[in-house]
Amino acid sequence: MRTEEKIITRSRNRHKRLDAFQRILLLLVICLTTLLGSIIWTMPENPPGLADAVALMQEHSGVKSPVTAVLLNFRGYDTLLEVMVLLLAVIGAWSLAKAHFPQQEREANPVQMGVVRLLVPLMFLVAAYLVWQGSHLAGGAFQGGAILGAAGVLMLVTELPCLRAIPAHPLRIGLVLGPLIFVGVALFCLFLTGDLLGYPEETAGWLILLIEAGCAISIGLTLASLFAGGHPEDERPKNQEQAKGPCKGERP
Amino acid sequence: MITTLLYSMTGLILFAMGLFTLIIHSHPLRKILAVNVMSTGVFLILVAAAYKPLGLGKIDPVPHAMVLTGIVVSVSVTALALLLACRVQETSNLDLLERRKQEARPKESNQ
Amino acid sequence: MDAIVIYSILTLFDITLVLTMLWLAWYLLSTEDIFKAVVLFISFGLLMALAWVRMRAPDVALAEAALGAGLTGPLFLSALRRMNRTRKGERRLDSNENRGKDHNTEQEQA
């Protein structure tokens, strides 16, 4: 208890003056910064990068955008594990708490409803466009998924009544859809070409687009579920599932 | 080169500010904000290292892909950390509450 | 001649952007009010998106604009609201950093 109060007083007096601990800490941080800064200062003028290697293999990757090629072809393994990390984050969030949105049936604000009605279809369109655009310009699964997640957050904030009626299973399936497609394609390629995620060259573009579409849906649902902040209630017959699966229910 | 240096140094200073704040502040939300600022600094250094001015060669896409991955992971980590912070606050202040009730305001009952 | 003009404009832009970012970061990390810090963090994320565009990384800029500014902000705001709600029930006792009471109404409207 004493230490806690000390910390409280310390941070309350922070603006007046730093105590001894904070001065030492400031000194250490400045030392670290100076050292790292000298390292950055002495970095070579033209560091050897992988730009040439990527450009060399670009035409075999199936996509025209170098970042998408790196993400889903050359370093596809990283992205696969990253999608798994997102899934783990949702599992962690679901094990912590129930979704904490208000339980009472409430009329949605008409202004908010109007905004949702206008914006959400547009956001789905933009997300689909970004996923498709990822093959030749800036864009891809993460950007599209982020837009989908933002649409989900918008609907959760508005507390749409129809969100309460969505059953739990589509949400779970949607959450694992991207990872499942990714693993499925990886295994398919393993049987076909002998390499995990070694796409056959002529179908690489389509396989990447398939993975991206699945991952965008899963990422959007993941982000919306993380915003809802807890697992949905499966058992209760009424007032259930209001805080989840918004994208799934509304997706055309 | 100067642009790379400028943005790298900015990233470095952001990292240092985040680190300092992370240690001295006690509020969990402030700590999570500080971690976010730190990660932004690291991303800035990575992307700045790959930067080349227009017309002076290709830009290395590998750091961009790494930073893209990192941003998405950092958002999900932030969400999980925020949930944990809320959970900690909801569950762990009960002993403080008991103490406060005994010491200062014994009449107050809640929950 | 043109190249020099463009170069100096870009450098001016760089310096302005970097100084604004550093000032925003310092302000958001040192302000007493957590709600203000979160709002400043959202604007900081938008400036970061601008910096990514300047670094010729449009992919990262898109992701940052959608995630860093669009999703992290609501996440923080909802966590703040949840924490304040907990504190209103007299369970949060060591809150010194945010004088959240006058902001509860604002957040609930937000």
GROMACS .gro file of C-alpha atoms in nm:
model
  473
    1MET     CA    1   0.000   0.000   0.000
    2ARG     CA    2   0.279   0.239   0.093
    3THR     CA    3   0.452   0.197  -0.239
    4GLU     CA    4   0.132   0.250  -0.428
    5GLU     CA    5   0.068   0.574  -0.251
    6LYS     CA    6   0.424   0.677  -0.311
    7ILE     CA    7   0.381   0.614  -0.681
    8ILE     CA    8   0.064   0.814  -0.679
    9THR     CA    9   0.225   1.109  -0.505
   10ARG     CA   10   0.521   1.086  -0.734
   11SER     CA   11   0.321   1.107  -1.048
   12ARG     CA   12   0.110   1.382  -0.902
   13ASN     CA   13   0.419   1.590  -0.835
   14ARG     CA   14   0.568   1.501  -1.168
   15HIS     CA   15   0.539   1.846  -1.312
   16LYS     CA   16   0.699   2.017  -1.018
   17ARG     CA   17   1.026   1.831  -1.008
   18LEU     CA   18   1.170   1.489  -1.071
   19ASP     CA   19   1.282   1.281  -0.778
   20ALA     CA   20   1.609   1.092  -0.762
   21PHE     CA   21   1.473   0.776  -0.920
   22GLN     CA   22   1.332   0.965  -1.214
   23ARG     CA   23   1.652   1.162  -1.264
   24ILE     CA   24   1.857   0.844  -1.282
   25LEU     CA   25   1.602   0.696  -1.518
   26LEU     CA   26   1.609   1.005  -1.738
   27LEU     CA   27   1.987   0.985  -1.750
   28LEU     CA   28   1.977   0.618  -1.849
   29VAL     CA   29   1.719   0.681  -2.119
   30ILE     CA   30   1.926   0.968  -2.257
   31CYS     CA   31   2.235   0.743  -2.261
   32LEU     CA   32   2.042   0.473  -2.447
   33THR     CA   33   1.908   0.726  -2.694
   34THR     CA   34   2.255   0.868  -2.758
   35LEU     CA   35   2.398   0.523  -2.821
   36LEU     CA   36   2.116   0.424  -3.057
   37GLY     CA   37   2.142   0.762  -3.225
   38SER     CA   38   2.511   0.712  -3.291
   39ILE     CA   39   2.431   0.376  -3.446
   40ILE     CA   40   2.173   0.537  -3.675
   41TRP     CA   41   2.419   0.818  -3.753
   42THR     CA   42   2.682   0.572  -3.873
   43MET     CA   43   2.447   0.363  -4.085
   44PRO     CA   44   2.579   0.311  -4.437
   45GLU     CA   45   2.462   0.551  -4.705
   46ASN     CA   46   2.302   0.287  -4.924
   47PRO     CA   47   2.224  -0.012  -4.707
   48PRO     CA   48   2.206  -0.339  -4.895
   49GLY     CA   49   1.837  -0.413  -4.921
   50LEU     CA   50   1.626  -0.683  -5.075
   51ALA     CA   51   1.467  -0.452  -5.333
   52ASP     CA   52   1.661  -0.600  -5.623
   53ALA     CA   53   1.590  -0.957  -5.514
   54VAL     CA   54   1.219  -0.881  -5.486
   55ALA     CA   55   1.215  -0.706  -5.824
   56LEU     CA   56   1.390  -1.005  -5.978
   57MET     CA   57   1.128  -1.253  -5.860
   58GLN     CA   58   0.832  -1.017  -5.899
   59GLU     CA   59   0.701  -1.164  -6.223
   60HIS     CA   60   0.694  -1.514  -6.076
   61SER     CA   61   0.494  -1.408  -5.770
   62GLY     CA   62   0.157  -1.370  -5.941
   63VAL     CA   63   0.096  -1.014  -5.819
   64LYS     CA   64   0.227  -0.679  -5.931
   65SER     CA   65   0.252  -0.503  -5.597
   66PRO     CA   66   0.589  -0.574  -5.433
   67VAL     CA   67   0.457  -0.543  -5.077
   68THR     CA   68   0.177  -0.793  -5.142
   69ALA     CA   69   0.428  -1.024  -5.308
   70VAL     CA   70   0.651  -1.010  -5.002
   71LEU     CA   71   0.360  -1.049  -4.761
   72LEU     CA   72   0.182  -1.339  -4.922
   73ASN     CA   73   0.434  -1.507  -5.145
   74PHE     CA   74   0.797  -1.461  -5.045
   75ARG     CA   75   0.734  -1.436  -4.672
   76GLY     CA   76   0.394  -1.603  -4.660
   77TYR     CA   77   0.493  -1.801  -4.356
   78ASP     CA   78   0.521  -1.479  -4.151
   79THR     CA   79   0.177  -1.369  -4.254
   80LEU     CA   80   0.029  -1.710  -4.176
   81LEU     CA   81   0.168  -1.691  -3.825
   82GLU     CA   82   0.049  -1.333  -3.790
   83VAL     CA   83  -0.307  -1.433  -3.874
   84MET     CA   84  -0.272  -1.699  -3.605
   85VAL     CA   85  -0.159  -1.429  -3.361
   86LEU     CA   86  -0.477  -1.237  -3.432
   87LEU     CA   87  -0.682  -1.550  -3.368
   88LEU     CA   88  -0.495  -1.601  -3.040
   89ALA     CA   89  -0.571  -1.243  -2.940
   90VAL     CA   90  -0.943  -1.307  -2.985
   91ILE     CA   91  -0.921  -1.630  -2.789
   92GLY     CA   92  -0.743  -1.443  -2.513
   93ALA     CA   93  -1.004  -1.168  -2.514
   94TRP     CA   94  -1.286  -1.421  -2.504
   95SER     CA   95  -1.134  -1.599  -2.209
   96LEU     CA   96  -1.118  -1.276  -2.011
   97ALA     CA   97  -1.467  -1.138  -2.005
   98LYS     CA   98  -1.811  -1.128  -2.150
   99ALA     CA   99  -1.893  -0.866  -2.406
  100HIS     CA  100  -1.971  -0.559  -2.201
  101PHE     CA  101  -2.223  -0.377  -2.409
  102PRO     CA  102  -2.543  -0.258  -2.245
  103GLN     CA  103  -2.797  -0.531  -2.205
  104GLN     CA  104  -3.118  -0.336  -2.221
  105GLU     CA  105  -3.315  -0.316  -2.539
  106ARG     CA  106  -3.276   0.040  -2.651
  107GLU     CA  107  -3.396   0.231  -2.950
  108ALA     CA  108  -3.106   0.320  -3.171
  109ASN     CA  109  -3.045   0.688  -3.228
  110PRO     CA  110  -3.196   0.783  -3.567
  111VAL     CA  111  -2.897   0.999  -3.661
  112GLN     CA  112  -2.659   0.717  -3.586
  113MET     CA  113  -2.880   0.477  -3.775
  114GLY     CA  114  -2.873   0.705  -4.077
  115VAL     CA  115  -2.495   0.730  -4.062
  116VAL     CA  116  -2.465   0.353  -4.038
  117ARG     CA  117  -2.705   0.302  -4.324
  118LEU     CA  118  -2.501   0.533  -4.543
  119LEU     CA  119  -2.151   0.447  -4.437
  120VAL     CA  120  -2.145   0.073  -4.374
  121PRO     CA  121  -2.226  -0.045  -4.728
  122LEU     CA  122  -1.973   0.206  -4.856
  123MET     CA  123  -1.713   0.069  -4.615
  124PHE     CA  124  -1.779  -0.287  -4.735
  125LEU     CA  125  -1.735  -0.168  -5.091
  126VAL     CA  126  -1.409   0.010  -5.006
  127ALA     CA  127  -1.284  -0.298  -4.821
  128ALA     CA  128  -1.357  -0.526  -5.116
  129TYR     CA  129  -1.192  -0.276  -5.348
  130LEU     CA  130  -0.883  -0.258  -5.130
  131VAL     CA  131  -0.849  -0.636  -5.121
  132TRP     CA  132  -0.879  -0.654  -5.497
  133GLN     CA  133  -0.646  -0.358  -5.545
  134GLY     CA  134  -0.381  -0.528  -5.332
  135SER     CA  135  -0.262  -0.730  -5.629
  136HIS     CA  136  -0.129  -0.431  -5.819
  137LEU     CA  137  -0.134  -0.119  -5.597
  138ALA     CA  138  -0.129  -0.030  -5.231
  139GLY     CA  139  -0.389  -0.233  -5.046
  140GLY     CA  140  -0.453  -0.587  -4.942
  141ALA     CA  141  -0.598  -0.807  -4.674
  142PHE     CA  142  -0.489  -0.600  -4.377
  143GLN     CA  143  -0.619  -0.271  -4.507
  144GLY     CA  144  -0.946  -0.428  -4.621
  145GLY     CA  145  -0.981  -0.611  -4.293
  146ALA     CA  146  -0.917  -0.291  -4.103
  147ILE     CA  147  -1.197  -0.116  -4.292
  148LEU     CA  148  -1.429  -0.410  -4.222
  149GLY     CA  149  -1.332  -0.393  -3.856
  150ALA     CA  150  -1.405  -0.021  -3.851
  151ALA     CA  151  -1.747  -0.089  -4.001
  152GLY     CA  152  -1.805  -0.345  -3.727
  153VAL     CA  153  -1.701  -0.095  -3.461
  154LEU     CA  154  -1.937   0.162  -3.608
  155MET     CA  155  -2.226  -0.083  -3.588
  156LEU     CA  156  -2.132  -0.188  -3.237
  157VAL     CA  157  -2.120   0.173  -3.122
  158THR     CA  158  -2.462   0.233  -3.272
  159GLU     CA  159  -2.592  -0.080  -3.095
  160LEU     CA  160  -2.790  -0.196  -3.391
  161PRO     CA  161  -3.083  -0.411  -3.279
  162CYS     CA  162  -3.019  -0.670  -3.548
  163LEU     CA  163  -2.677  -0.745  -3.398
  164ARG     CA  164  -2.855  -0.905  -3.104
  165ALA     CA  165  -3.013  -1.169  -3.324
  166ILE     CA  166  -2.698  -1.311  -3.479
  167PRO     CA  167  -2.617  -1.663  -3.363
  168ALA     CA  168  -2.272  -1.747  -3.233
  169HIS     CA  169  -2.160  -2.009  -3.479
  170PRO     CA  170  -2.126  -1.792  -3.790
  171LEU     CA  171  -1.901  -1.561  -3.590
  172ARG     CA  172  -1.674  -1.844  -3.484
  173ILE     CA  173  -1.661  -1.979  -3.838
  174GLY     CA  174  -1.587  -1.634  -3.974
  175LEU     CA  175  -1.306  -1.585  -3.725
  176VAL     CA  176  -1.125  -1.901  -3.835
  177LEU     CA  177  -1.213  -1.869  -4.204
  178GLY     CA  178  -0.898  -1.678  -4.300
  179PRO     CA  179  -0.653  -1.899  -4.109
  180LEU     CA  180  -0.829  -2.210  -4.240
  181ILE     CA  181  -0.808  -2.098  -4.603
  182PHE     CA  182  -0.448  -1.997  -4.550
  183VAL     CA  183  -0.350  -2.334  -4.400
  184GLY     CA  184  -0.556  -2.515  -4.662
  185VAL     CA  185  -0.382  -2.338  -4.949
  186ALA     CA  186  -0.045  -2.395  -4.783
  187LEU     CA  187  -0.108  -2.769  -4.757
  188PHE     CA  188  -0.251  -2.778  -5.109
  189CYS     CA  189   0.071  -2.619  -5.235
  190LEU     CA  190   0.275  -2.861  -5.026
  191PHE     CA  191   0.114  -3.155  -5.207
  192LEU     CA  192   0.126  -2.986  -5.546
  193THR     CA  193   0.475  -2.839  -5.555
  194GLY     CA  194   0.650  -2.987  -5.255
  195ASP     CA  195   0.690  -2.652  -5.077
  196LEU     CA  196   0.473  -2.512  -4.802
  197LEU     CA  197   0.312  -2.203  -4.957
  198GLY     CA  198   0.508  -2.259  -5.279
  199TYR     CA  199   0.229  -2.158  -5.516
  200PRO     CA  200   0.226  -2.301  -5.866
  201GLU     CA  201   0.316  -2.005  -6.082
  202GLU     CA  202   0.012  -1.986  -6.308
  203THR     CA  203  -0.247  -1.993  -6.027
  204ALA     CA  204  -0.048  -1.790  -5.774
  205GLY     CA  205  -0.246  -1.471  -5.831
  206TRP     CA  206  -0.582  -1.639  -5.772
  207LEU     CA  207  -0.462  -1.829  -5.467
  208ILE     CA  208  -0.327  -1.507  -5.317
  209LEU     CA  209  -0.656  -1.330  -5.384
  210LEU     CA  210  -0.846  -1.616  -5.220
  211ILE     CA  211  -0.625  -1.602  -4.912
  212GLU     CA  212  -0.658  -1.226  -4.898
  213ALA     CA  213  -1.036  -1.233  -4.918
  214GLY     CA  214  -1.062  -1.492  -4.641
  215CYS     CA  215  -0.810  -1.312  -4.424
  216ALA     CA  216  -0.982  -0.976  -4.472
  217ILE     CA  217  -1.311  -1.120  -4.346
  218SER     CA  218  -1.138  -1.283  -4.050
  219ILE     CA  219  -0.935  -0.974  -3.964
  220GLY     CA  220  -1.244  -0.755  -3.977
  221LEU     CA  221  -1.435  -0.990  -3.749
  222THR     CA  222  -1.133  -1.019  -3.520
  223LEU     CA  223  -1.099  -0.645  -3.477
  224ALA     CA  224  -1.472  -0.600  -3.421
  225SER     CA  225  -1.473  -0.883  -3.164
  226LEU     CA  226  -1.175  -0.729  -2.988
  227PHE     CA  227  -1.364  -0.402  -2.970
  228ALA     CA  228  -1.669  -0.581  -2.831
  229GLY     CA  229  -1.429  -0.692  -2.562
  230GLY     CA  230  -1.535  -1.039  -2.461
  231HIS     CA  231  -1.694  -1.364  -2.557
  232PRO     CA  232  -2.053  -1.376  -2.676
  233GLU     CA  233  -2.310  -1.542  -2.461
  234ASP     CA  234  -2.415  -1.869  -2.614
  235GLU     CA  235  -2.654  -2.004  -2.358
  236ARG     CA  236  -2.890  -1.723  -2.289
  237PRO     CA  237  -3.198  -1.732  -2.507
  238LYS     CA  238  -3.263  -1.358  -2.517
  239ASN     CA  239  -3.049  -1.047  -2.532
  240GLN     CA  240  -2.776  -1.261  -2.673
  241GLU     CA  241  -2.499  -1.196  -2.918
  242GLN     CA  242  -2.554  -0.829  -2.944
  243ALA     CA  243  -2.188  -0.754  -2.926
  244LYS     CA  244  -2.049  -0.965  -3.200
  245GLY     CA  245  -2.048  -1.067  -3.557
  246PRO     CA  246  -2.162  -0.739  -3.702
  247CYS     CA  247  -1.980  -0.775  -4.027
  248LYS     CA  248  -2.100  -1.126  -4.076
  249GLY     CA  249  -2.464  -1.046  -4.040
  250GLU     CA  250  -2.452  -0.745  -4.264
  251ARG     CA  251  -2.225  -0.867  -4.530
  252PRO     CA  252  -2.398  -0.895  -4.865
  253MET     CA  253   1.992   1.068  -4.677
  254ILE     CA  254   1.897   1.372  -4.471
  255THR     CA  255   1.531   1.267  -4.483
  256THR     CA  256   1.619   0.918  -4.365
  257LEU     CA  257   1.824   1.063  -4.082
  258LEU     CA  258   1.554   1.310  -3.981
  259TYR     CA  259   1.280   1.050  -3.961
  260SER     CA  260   1.506   0.792  -3.797
  261MET     CA  261   1.597   1.039  -3.525
  262THR     CA  262   1.230   1.124  -3.479
  263GLY     CA  263   1.155   0.755  -3.437
  264LEU     CA  264   1.435   0.727  -3.186
  265ILE     CA  265   1.310   1.021  -2.980
  266LEU     CA  266   0.956   0.881  -2.989
  267PHE     CA  267   1.094   0.549  -2.864
  268ALA     CA  268   1.281   0.718  -2.581
  269MET     CA  269   0.984   0.930  -2.475
  270GLY     CA  270   0.761   0.624  -2.476
  271LEU     CA  271   1.011   0.425  -2.271
  272PHE     CA  272   1.044   0.699  -2.009
  273THR     CA  273   0.669   0.742  -1.980
  274LEU     CA  274   0.616   0.367  -1.966
  275ILE     CA  275   0.833   0.343  -1.656
  276ILE     CA  276   0.737   0.650  -1.457
  277HIS     CA  277   0.360   0.652  -1.500
  278SER     CA  278   0.134   0.429  -1.297
  279HIS     CA  279  -0.191   0.448  -1.490
  280PRO     CA  280  -0.236   0.139  -1.712
  281LEU     CA  281  -0.391   0.329  -2.003
  282ARG     CA  282  -0.096   0.566  -2.004
  283LYS     CA  283   0.140   0.271  -2.012
  284ILE     CA  284  -0.040   0.120  -2.311
  285LEU     CA  285  -0.032   0.456  -2.490
  286ALA     CA  286   0.341   0.475  -2.420
  287VAL     CA  287   0.397   0.128  -2.565
  288ASN     CA  288   0.207   0.235  -2.875
  289VAL     CA  289   0.423   0.544  -2.916
  290MET     CA  290   0.732   0.327  -2.872
  291SER     CA  291   0.622   0.084  -3.140
  292THR     CA  292   0.545   0.374  -3.372
  293GLY     CA  293   0.900   0.498  -3.324
  294VAL     CA  294   1.042   0.158  -3.413
  295PHE     CA  295   0.825   0.138  -3.725
  296LEU     CA  296   0.938   0.485  -3.826
  297ILE     CA  297   1.304   0.384  -3.800
  298LEU     CA  298   1.241   0.069  -4.006
  299VAL     CA  299   1.055   0.248  -4.284
  300ALA     CA  300   1.297   0.540  -4.285
  301ALA     CA  301   1.586   0.298  -4.335
  302ALA     CA  302   1.416   0.168  -4.650
  303TYR     CA  303   1.343   0.514  -4.788
  304LYS     CA  304   1.503   0.633  -5.108
  305PRO     CA  305   1.421   0.964  -5.278
  306LEU     CA  306   1.221   0.960  -5.597
  307GLY     CA  307   1.435   0.855  -5.892
  308LEU     CA  308   1.717   0.712  -5.683
  309GLY     CA  309   1.639   0.346  -5.706
  310LYS     CA  310   1.373   0.111  -5.580
  311ILE     CA  311   1.231   0.110  -5.231
  312ASP     CA  312   1.287  -0.205  -5.032
  313PRO     CA  313   0.941  -0.359  -4.979
  314VAL     CA  314   1.047  -0.605  -4.709
  315PRO     CA  315   1.057  -0.351  -4.421
  316HIS     CA  316   0.720  -0.221  -4.540
  317ALA     CA  317   0.570  -0.568  -4.518
  318MET     CA  318   0.722  -0.615  -4.175
  319VAL     CA  319   0.586  -0.283  -4.052
  320LEU     CA  320   0.243  -0.364  -4.195
  321THR     CA  321   0.243  -0.692  -4.005
  322GLY     CA  322   0.368  -0.511  -3.697
  323ILE     CA  323   0.093  -0.248  -3.706
  324VAL     CA  324  -0.181  -0.510  -3.722
  325VAL     CA  325  -0.024  -0.713  -3.442
  326SER     CA  326   0.027  -0.404  -3.228
  327VAL     CA  327  -0.341  -0.312  -3.261
  328SER     CA  328  -0.451  -0.656  -3.151
  329VAL     CA  329  -0.199  -0.654  -2.866
  330THR     CA  330  -0.328  -0.312  -2.761
  331ALA     CA  331  -0.683  -0.441  -2.757
  332LEU     CA  332  -0.587  -0.741  -2.546
  333ALA     CA  333  -0.382  -0.524  -2.310
  334LEU     CA  334  -0.671  -0.282  -2.266
  335LEU     CA  335  -0.904  -0.570  -2.184
  336LEU     CA  336  -0.652  -0.702  -1.933
  337ALA     CA  337  -0.616  -0.358  -1.778
  338CYS     CA  338  -0.992  -0.324  -1.739
  339ARG     CA  339  -1.008  -0.671  -1.593
  340VAL     CA  340  -0.727  -0.600  -1.348
  341GLN     CA  341  -0.894  -0.284  -1.239
  342GLU     CA  342  -1.228  -0.453  -1.191
  343THR     CA  343  -1.091  -0.738  -0.988
  344SER     CA  344  -0.781  -0.626  -0.805
  345ASN     CA  345  -0.889  -0.315  -0.619
  346LEU     CA  346  -1.108  -0.504  -0.380
  347ASP     CA  347  -0.840  -0.521  -0.114
  348LEU     CA  348  -0.780  -0.149  -0.147
  349LEU     CA  349  -1.152  -0.104  -0.113
  350GLU     CA  350  -1.160  -0.311   0.204
  351ARG     CA  351  -0.876  -0.112   0.350
  352ARG     CA  352  -1.032   0.217   0.259
  353LYS     CA  353  -1.360   0.110   0.410
  354GLN     CA  354  -1.192   0.016   0.735
  355GLU     CA  355  -0.978   0.324   0.758
  356ALA     CA  356  -1.163   0.619   0.629
  357ARG     CA  357  -1.526   0.571   0.557
  358PRO     CA  358  -1.660   0.275   0.747
  359LYS     CA  359  -2.018   0.376   0.681
  360GLU     CA  360  -1.989   0.341   0.308
  361SER     CA  361  -2.108   0.021   0.156
  362ASN     CA  362  -2.120  -0.048  -0.210
  363GLN     CA  363  -2.155  -0.302  -0.484
  364MET     CA  364   1.612   2.537  -6.026
  365ASP     CA  365   1.287   2.347  -6.002
  366ALA     CA  366   1.453   2.062  -5.825
  367ILE     CA  367   1.591   2.296  -5.561
  368VAL     CA  368   1.250   2.452  -5.499
  369ILE     CA  369   1.084   2.112  -5.468
  370TYR     CA  370   1.361   1.990  -5.242
  371SER     CA  371   1.335   2.287  -5.007
  372ILE     CA  372   0.955   2.261  -4.992
  373LEU     CA  373   0.984   1.893  -4.908
  374THR     CA  374   1.243   1.962  -4.641
  375LEU     CA  375   1.023   2.231  -4.490
  376PHE     CA  376   0.733   1.983  -4.490
  377ASP     CA  377   0.953   1.719  -4.327
  378ILE     CA  378   1.064   1.950  -4.050
  379THR     CA  379   0.712   2.076  -3.980
  380LEU     CA  380   0.573   1.723  -3.973
  381VAL     CA  381   0.847   1.590  -3.750
  382LEU     CA  382   0.820   1.878  -3.504
  383THR     CA  383   0.442   1.845  -3.488
  384MET     CA  384   0.469   1.471  -3.429
  385LEU     CA  385   0.725   1.513  -3.154
  386TRP     CA  386   0.523   1.786  -2.986
  387LEU     CA  387   0.204   1.581  -3.006
  388ALA     CA  388   0.378   1.274  -2.867
  389TRP     CA  389   0.529   1.472  -2.582
  390TYR     CA  390   0.197   1.637  -2.504
  391LEU     CA  391  -0.001   1.314  -2.513
  392LEU     CA  392   0.249   1.138  -2.292
  393SER     CA  393   0.273   1.413  -2.034
  394THR     CA  394  -0.076   1.557  -2.008
  395GLU     CA  395  -0.258   1.483  -1.684
  396ASP     CA  396  -0.585   1.402  -1.854
  397ILE     CA  397  -0.611   1.056  -2.005
  398PHE     CA  398  -0.906   1.147  -2.225
  399LYS     CA  399  -0.709   1.430  -2.381
  400ALA     CA  400  -0.416   1.192  -2.424
  401VAL     CA  401  -0.631   0.944  -2.618
  402VAL     CA  402  -0.768   1.213  -2.848
  403LEU     CA  403  -0.417   1.342  -2.908
  404PHE     CA  404  -0.309   0.986  -2.984
  405ILE     CA  405  -0.572   0.961  -3.258
  406SER     CA  406  -0.444   1.277  -3.422
  407PHE     CA  407  -0.089   1.150  -3.377
  408GLY     CA  408  -0.189   0.837  -3.571
  409LEU     CA  409  -0.323   1.051  -3.856
  410LEU     CA  410   0.002   1.245  -3.871
  411MET     CA  411   0.188   0.915  -3.877
  412ALA     CA  412  -0.016   0.816  -4.182
  413LEU     CA  413   0.106   1.136  -4.346
  414ALA     CA  414   0.463   1.047  -4.256
  415TRP     CA  415   0.423   0.702  -4.412
  416VAL     CA  416   0.305   0.861  -4.735
  417ARG     CA  417   0.609   1.087  -4.725
  418MET     CA  418   0.828   0.778  -4.677
  419ARG     CA  419   0.673   0.634  -4.995
  420ALA     CA  420   0.500   0.353  -4.809
  421PRO     CA  421   0.134   0.382  -4.915
  422ASP     CA  422   0.048   0.033  -4.791
  423VAL     CA  423   0.160   0.119  -4.443
  424ALA     CA  424  -0.016   0.455  -4.465
  425LEU     CA  425  -0.349   0.290  -4.549
  426ALA     CA  426  -0.314   0.043  -4.265
  427GLU     CA  427  -0.211   0.315  -4.021
  428ALA     CA  428  -0.499   0.544  -4.117
  429ALA     CA  429  -0.752   0.263  -4.075
  430LEU     CA  430  -0.602   0.087  -3.776
  431GLY     CA  431  -0.392   0.340  -3.588
  432ALA     CA  432  -0.639   0.622  -3.609
  433GLY     CA  433  -0.970   0.447  -3.675
  434LEU     CA  434  -0.957   0.146  -3.445
  435THR     CA  435  -0.708   0.216  -3.168
  436GLY     CA  436  -0.890   0.534  -3.072
  437PRO     CA  437  -1.230   0.367  -3.015
  438LEU     CA  438  -1.055   0.084  -2.831
  439PHE     CA  439  -0.894   0.330  -2.589
  440LEU     CA  440  -1.212   0.532  -2.550
  441SER     CA  441  -1.423   0.228  -2.469
  442ALA     CA  442  -1.162   0.104  -2.220
  443LEU     CA  443  -1.155   0.447  -2.059
  444ARG     CA  444  -1.531   0.451  -2.034
  445ARG     CA  445  -1.532   0.105  -1.882
  446MET     CA  446  -1.270   0.206  -1.628
  447ASN     CA  447  -1.456   0.521  -1.536
  448ARG     CA  448  -1.772   0.321  -1.492
  449THR     CA  449  -1.585   0.091  -1.257
  450ARG     CA  450  -1.457   0.387  -1.064
  451LYS     CA  451  -1.798   0.542  -1.033
  452GLY     CA  452  -1.896   0.228  -0.847
  453GLU     CA  453  -1.632   0.327  -0.588
  454ARG     CA  454  -1.400   0.045  -0.676
  455ARG     CA  455  -1.129   0.248  -0.833
  456LEU     CA  456  -0.938   0.430  -0.563
  457ASP     CA  457  -0.594   0.513  -0.689
  458SER     CA  458  -0.694   0.723  -0.985
  459ASN     CA  459  -0.491   1.034  -0.974
  460GLU     CA  460  -0.404   1.083  -1.334
  461ASN     CA  461  -0.732   1.143  -1.498
  462ARG     CA  462  -0.974   1.382  -1.353
  463GLY     CA  463  -1.228   1.173  -1.534
  464LYS     CA  464  -1.544   1.294  -1.367
  465ASP     CA  465  -1.595   1.595  -1.585
  466HIS     CA  466  -1.525   1.382  -1.889
  467ASN     CA  467  -1.766   1.101  -1.826
  468THR     CA  468  -2.046   1.288  -1.993
  469GLU     CA  469  -1.832   1.375  -2.291
  470GLN     CA  470  -1.728   1.017  -2.345
  471GLU     CA  471  -2.073   0.885  -2.317
  472GLN     CA  472  -2.185   1.125  -2.581
  473ALA     CA  473  -1.887   1.039  -2.796
   0.00000   0.00000   0.00000
